[in-house]
mmCIF file of C-alpha atoms in Angstrom:
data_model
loop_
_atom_site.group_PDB
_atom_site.id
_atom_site.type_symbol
_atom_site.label_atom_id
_atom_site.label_comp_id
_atom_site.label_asym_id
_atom_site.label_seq_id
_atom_site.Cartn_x
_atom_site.Cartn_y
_atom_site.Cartn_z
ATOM 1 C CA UNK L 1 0.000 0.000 0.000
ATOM 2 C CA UNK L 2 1.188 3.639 -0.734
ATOM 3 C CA UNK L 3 0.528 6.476 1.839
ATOM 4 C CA UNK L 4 -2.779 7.310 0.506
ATOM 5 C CA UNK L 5 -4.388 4.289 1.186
ATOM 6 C CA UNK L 6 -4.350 2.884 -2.730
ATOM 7 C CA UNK L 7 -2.261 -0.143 -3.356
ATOM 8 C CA UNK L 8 0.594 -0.570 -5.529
ATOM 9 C CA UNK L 9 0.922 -3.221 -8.140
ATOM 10 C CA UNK L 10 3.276 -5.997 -7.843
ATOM 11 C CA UNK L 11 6.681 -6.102 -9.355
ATOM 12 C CA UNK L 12 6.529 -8.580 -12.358
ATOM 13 C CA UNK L 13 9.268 -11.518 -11.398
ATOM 14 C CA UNK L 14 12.068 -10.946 -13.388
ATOM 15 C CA UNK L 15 13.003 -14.611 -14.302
ATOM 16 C CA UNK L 16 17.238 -15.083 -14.420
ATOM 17 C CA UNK L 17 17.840 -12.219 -11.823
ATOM 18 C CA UNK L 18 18.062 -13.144 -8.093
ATOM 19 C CA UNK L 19 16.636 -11.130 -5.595
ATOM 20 C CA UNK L 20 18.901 -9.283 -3.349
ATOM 21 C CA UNK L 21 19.590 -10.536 0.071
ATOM 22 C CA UNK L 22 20.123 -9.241 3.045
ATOM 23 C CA UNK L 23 23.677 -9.409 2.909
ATOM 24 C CA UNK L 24 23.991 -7.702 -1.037
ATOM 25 C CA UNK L 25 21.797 -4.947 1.061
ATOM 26 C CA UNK L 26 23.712 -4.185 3.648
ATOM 27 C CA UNK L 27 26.807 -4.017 1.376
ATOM 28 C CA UNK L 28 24.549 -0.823 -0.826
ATOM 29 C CA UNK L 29 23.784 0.784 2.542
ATOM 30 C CA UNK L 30 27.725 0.695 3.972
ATOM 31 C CA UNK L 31 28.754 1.659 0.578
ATOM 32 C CA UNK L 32 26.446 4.523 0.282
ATOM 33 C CA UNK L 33 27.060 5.431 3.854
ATOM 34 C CA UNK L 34 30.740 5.731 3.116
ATOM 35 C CA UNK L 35 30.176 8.141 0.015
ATOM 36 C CA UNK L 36 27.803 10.311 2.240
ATOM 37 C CA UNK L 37 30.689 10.357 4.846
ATOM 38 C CA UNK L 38 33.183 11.269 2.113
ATOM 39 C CA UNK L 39 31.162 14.142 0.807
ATOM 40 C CA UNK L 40 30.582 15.875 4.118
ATOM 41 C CA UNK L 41 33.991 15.232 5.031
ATOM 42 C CA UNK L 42 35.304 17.172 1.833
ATOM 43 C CA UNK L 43 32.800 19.784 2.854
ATOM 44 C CA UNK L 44 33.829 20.075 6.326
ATOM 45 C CA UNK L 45 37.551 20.684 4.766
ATOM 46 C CA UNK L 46 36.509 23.248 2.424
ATOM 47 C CA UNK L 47 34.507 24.971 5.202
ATOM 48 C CA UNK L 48 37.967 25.144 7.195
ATOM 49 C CA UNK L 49 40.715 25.966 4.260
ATOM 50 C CA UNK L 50 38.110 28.931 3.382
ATOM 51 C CA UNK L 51 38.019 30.355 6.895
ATOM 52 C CA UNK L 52 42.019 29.880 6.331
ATOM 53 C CA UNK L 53 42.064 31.983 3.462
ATOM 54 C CA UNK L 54 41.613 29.123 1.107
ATOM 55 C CA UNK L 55 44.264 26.846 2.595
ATOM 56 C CA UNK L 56 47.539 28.427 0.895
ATOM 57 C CA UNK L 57 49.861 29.635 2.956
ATOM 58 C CA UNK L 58 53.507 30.698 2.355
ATOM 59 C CA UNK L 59 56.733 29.211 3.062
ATOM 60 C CA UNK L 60 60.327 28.701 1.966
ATOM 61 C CA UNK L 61 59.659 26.512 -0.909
ATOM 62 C CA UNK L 62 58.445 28.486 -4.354
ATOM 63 C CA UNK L 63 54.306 28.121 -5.175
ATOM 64 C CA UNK L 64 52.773 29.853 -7.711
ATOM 65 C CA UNK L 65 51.855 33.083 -5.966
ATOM 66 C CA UNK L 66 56.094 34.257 -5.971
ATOM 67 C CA UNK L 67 56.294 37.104 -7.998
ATOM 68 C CA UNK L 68 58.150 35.980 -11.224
ATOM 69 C CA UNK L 69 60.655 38.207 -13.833
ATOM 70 C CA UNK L 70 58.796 39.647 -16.226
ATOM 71 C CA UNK L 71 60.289 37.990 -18.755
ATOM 72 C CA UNK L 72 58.838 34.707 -17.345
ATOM 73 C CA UNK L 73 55.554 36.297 -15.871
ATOM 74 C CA UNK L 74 54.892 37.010 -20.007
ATOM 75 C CA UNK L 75 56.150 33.666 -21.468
ATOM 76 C CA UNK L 76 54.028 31.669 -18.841
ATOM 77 C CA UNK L 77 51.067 33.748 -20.251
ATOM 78 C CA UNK L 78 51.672 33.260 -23.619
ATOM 79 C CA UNK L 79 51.902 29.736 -22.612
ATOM 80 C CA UNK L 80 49.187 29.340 -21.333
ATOM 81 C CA UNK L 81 46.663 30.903 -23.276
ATOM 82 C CA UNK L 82 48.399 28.949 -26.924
ATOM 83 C CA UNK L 83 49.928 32.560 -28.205
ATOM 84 C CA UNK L 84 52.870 31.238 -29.039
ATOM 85 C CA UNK L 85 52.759 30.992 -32.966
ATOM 86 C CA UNK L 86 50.444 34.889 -33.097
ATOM 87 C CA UNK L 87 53.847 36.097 -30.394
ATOM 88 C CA UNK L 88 56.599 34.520 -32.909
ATOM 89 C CA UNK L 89 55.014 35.995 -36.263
ATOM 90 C CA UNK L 90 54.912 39.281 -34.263
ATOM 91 C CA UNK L 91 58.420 39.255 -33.607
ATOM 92 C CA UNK L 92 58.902 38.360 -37.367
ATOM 93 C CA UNK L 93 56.469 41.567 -37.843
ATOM 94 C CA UNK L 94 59.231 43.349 -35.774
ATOM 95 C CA UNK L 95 62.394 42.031 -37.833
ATOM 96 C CA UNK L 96 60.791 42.619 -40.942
ATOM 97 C CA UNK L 97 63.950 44.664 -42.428
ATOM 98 C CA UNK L 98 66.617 41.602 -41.297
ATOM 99 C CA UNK L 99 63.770 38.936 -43.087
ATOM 100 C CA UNK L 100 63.383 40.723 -46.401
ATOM 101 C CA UNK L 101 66.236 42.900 -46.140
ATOM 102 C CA UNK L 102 66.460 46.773 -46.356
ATOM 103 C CA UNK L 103 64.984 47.842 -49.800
ATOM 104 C CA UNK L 104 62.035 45.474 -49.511
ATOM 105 C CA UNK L 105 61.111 46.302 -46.371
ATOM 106 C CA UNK L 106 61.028 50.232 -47.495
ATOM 107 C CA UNK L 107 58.555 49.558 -50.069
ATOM 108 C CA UNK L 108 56.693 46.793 -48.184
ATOM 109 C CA UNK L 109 54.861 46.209 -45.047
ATOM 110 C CA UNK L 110 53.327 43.551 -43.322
ATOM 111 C CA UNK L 111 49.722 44.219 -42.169
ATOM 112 C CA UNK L 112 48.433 41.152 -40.479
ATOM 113 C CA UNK L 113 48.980 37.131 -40.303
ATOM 114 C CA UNK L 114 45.837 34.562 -40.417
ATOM 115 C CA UNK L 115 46.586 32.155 -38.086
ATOM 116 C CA UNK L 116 43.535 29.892 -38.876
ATOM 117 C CA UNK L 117 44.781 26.357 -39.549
ATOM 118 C CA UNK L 118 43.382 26.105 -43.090
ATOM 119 C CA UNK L 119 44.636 29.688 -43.892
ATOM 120 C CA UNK L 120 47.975 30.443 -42.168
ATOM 121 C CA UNK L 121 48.557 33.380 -44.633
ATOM 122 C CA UNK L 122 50.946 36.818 -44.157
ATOM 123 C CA UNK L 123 49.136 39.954 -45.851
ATOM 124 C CA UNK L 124 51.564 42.216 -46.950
ATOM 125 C CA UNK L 125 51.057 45.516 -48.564
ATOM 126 C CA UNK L 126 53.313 47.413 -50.869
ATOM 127 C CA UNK L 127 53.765 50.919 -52.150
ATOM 128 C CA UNK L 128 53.910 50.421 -55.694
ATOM 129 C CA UNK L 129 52.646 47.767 -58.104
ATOM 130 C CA UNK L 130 56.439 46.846 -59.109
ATOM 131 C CA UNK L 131 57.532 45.970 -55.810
ATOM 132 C CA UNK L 132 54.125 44.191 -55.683
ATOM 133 C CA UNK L 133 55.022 42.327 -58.699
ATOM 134 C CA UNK L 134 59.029 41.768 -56.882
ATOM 135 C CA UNK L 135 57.230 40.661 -53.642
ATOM 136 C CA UNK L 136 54.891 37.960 -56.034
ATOM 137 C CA UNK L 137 58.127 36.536 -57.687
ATOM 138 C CA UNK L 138 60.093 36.172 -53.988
ATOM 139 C CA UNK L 139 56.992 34.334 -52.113
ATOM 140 C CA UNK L 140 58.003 30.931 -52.497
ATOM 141 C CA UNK L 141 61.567 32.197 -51.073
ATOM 142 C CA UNK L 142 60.095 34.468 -48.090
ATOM 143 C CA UNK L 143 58.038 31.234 -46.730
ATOM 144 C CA UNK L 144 60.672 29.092 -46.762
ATOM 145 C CA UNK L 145 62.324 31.900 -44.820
ATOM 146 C CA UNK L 146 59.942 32.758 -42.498
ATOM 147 C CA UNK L 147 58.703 28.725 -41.872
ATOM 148 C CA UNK L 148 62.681 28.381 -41.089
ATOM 149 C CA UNK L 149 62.336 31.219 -38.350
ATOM 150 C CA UNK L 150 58.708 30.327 -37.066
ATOM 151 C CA UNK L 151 58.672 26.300 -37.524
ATOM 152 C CA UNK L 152 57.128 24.327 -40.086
ATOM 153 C CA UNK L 153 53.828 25.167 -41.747
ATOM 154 C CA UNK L 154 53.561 28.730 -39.553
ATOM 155 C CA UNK L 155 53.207 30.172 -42.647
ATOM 156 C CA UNK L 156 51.546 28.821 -46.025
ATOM 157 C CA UNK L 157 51.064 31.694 -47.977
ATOM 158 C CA UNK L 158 51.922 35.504 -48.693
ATOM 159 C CA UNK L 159 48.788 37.583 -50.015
ATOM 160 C CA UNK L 160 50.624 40.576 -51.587
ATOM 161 C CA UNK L 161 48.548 43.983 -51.886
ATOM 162 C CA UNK L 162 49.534 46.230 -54.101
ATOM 163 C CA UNK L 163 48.761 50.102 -52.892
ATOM 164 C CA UNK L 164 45.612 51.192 -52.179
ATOM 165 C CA UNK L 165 43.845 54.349 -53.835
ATOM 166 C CA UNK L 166 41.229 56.187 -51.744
ATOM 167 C CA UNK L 167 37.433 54.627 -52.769
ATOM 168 C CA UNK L 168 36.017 57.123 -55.090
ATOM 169 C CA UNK L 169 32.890 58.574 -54.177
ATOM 170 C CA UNK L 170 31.082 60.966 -56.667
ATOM 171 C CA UNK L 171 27.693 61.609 -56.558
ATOM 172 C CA UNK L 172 25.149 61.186 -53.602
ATOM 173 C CA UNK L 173 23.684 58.282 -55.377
ATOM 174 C CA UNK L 174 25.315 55.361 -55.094
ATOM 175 C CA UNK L 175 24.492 51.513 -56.143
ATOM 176 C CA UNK L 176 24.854 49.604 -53.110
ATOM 177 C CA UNK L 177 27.990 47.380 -53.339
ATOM 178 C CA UNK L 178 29.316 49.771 -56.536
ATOM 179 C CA UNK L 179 32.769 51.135 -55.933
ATOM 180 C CA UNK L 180 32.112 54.103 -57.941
ATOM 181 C CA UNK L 181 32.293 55.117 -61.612
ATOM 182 C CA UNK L 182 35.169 53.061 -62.864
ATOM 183 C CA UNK L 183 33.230 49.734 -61.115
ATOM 184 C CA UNK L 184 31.367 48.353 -64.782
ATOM 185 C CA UNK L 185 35.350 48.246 -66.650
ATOM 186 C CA UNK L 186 36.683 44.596 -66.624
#
């Protein structure tokens, strides 16, 4: 019978399973009683490290609440979060003159680096359309370069951009997506 008075049907006999005895029982209850024990007992501890001030406290051996060099302090960061690869192509971004050498690097800047996995690509863009062209014919030569510096497969590909005009503008009518007047010549 249930609490309200109405009576609950039977269990079906499941045929091939035995029925737990007392024994199998009292093995569940110790074993749940245990876990129950464990649980408060953790809770008990955390009750007491927190009214500790969380249960770290100094002494002569290093932990990781020392102050560090900056030097470290930043390459434990970098680390950690997985910047190495965006940290080394900025340091490339930084030698950019000793990479190319001195009369590329006047005429042509790097802008950003893709470090998607599929893309891994170095935008560079370039004052005229002849160093443009000069940057195009070097490429293969600058990855092999710069995948020497970095590590293999840092860099795939160099999109080269030759300068850039100012977007013309005339008229206060404009087609959306139209990039003015020269926009319908090949």
């Amino acid at each position: 019978m249930t609490g309200d008075g109405a009576e609950r049907p039977a269990e079906p006999e499941r045929p091939g399973v035995p029925e737990a005895s007392g024994v199998d029982l009292a093995r569940v209850a110790l074993r749940a009683a245990k876990e129950q024990a464990k649980a408060r007992g953790a809770a008990a501890q955390q009750k007491k490290q927190a009214r500790r001030g969380g249960g770290l406290r100094s002494g002569a051996r290093a932990d990781g609440r020392d102050p560090l060099p900056l030097g470290a302090a930043i390459n434990r960061l970098i680390t950690e979060r997985g910047w190495e690869t965006p940290a080394a192509v900025g340091g490339v971004m930084g030698r950019w003159p000793q990479i190319v050498g001195e009369d590329l690097a006047k005429h042509c800047v790097p802008l950003r680096y893709d470090d998607a996995p599929d893309e891994r690509v170095l935008t560079v863009q370039c004052d005229s359309t002849a160093w443009a062209t000069q940057l195009r014919l070097l490429a293969p030569r600058l990855v092999a370069r710069l995948n020497e510096d970095l590590g293999h497969g840092t860099v795939r590909a160099i999109k080269v951009l030759g300068p850039g005009g100012p977007q013309r503008r005339f008229g206060p009518l404009r087609a959306p997506g139209s990039t003015g007047p020269g926009d319908t010549y090949g």
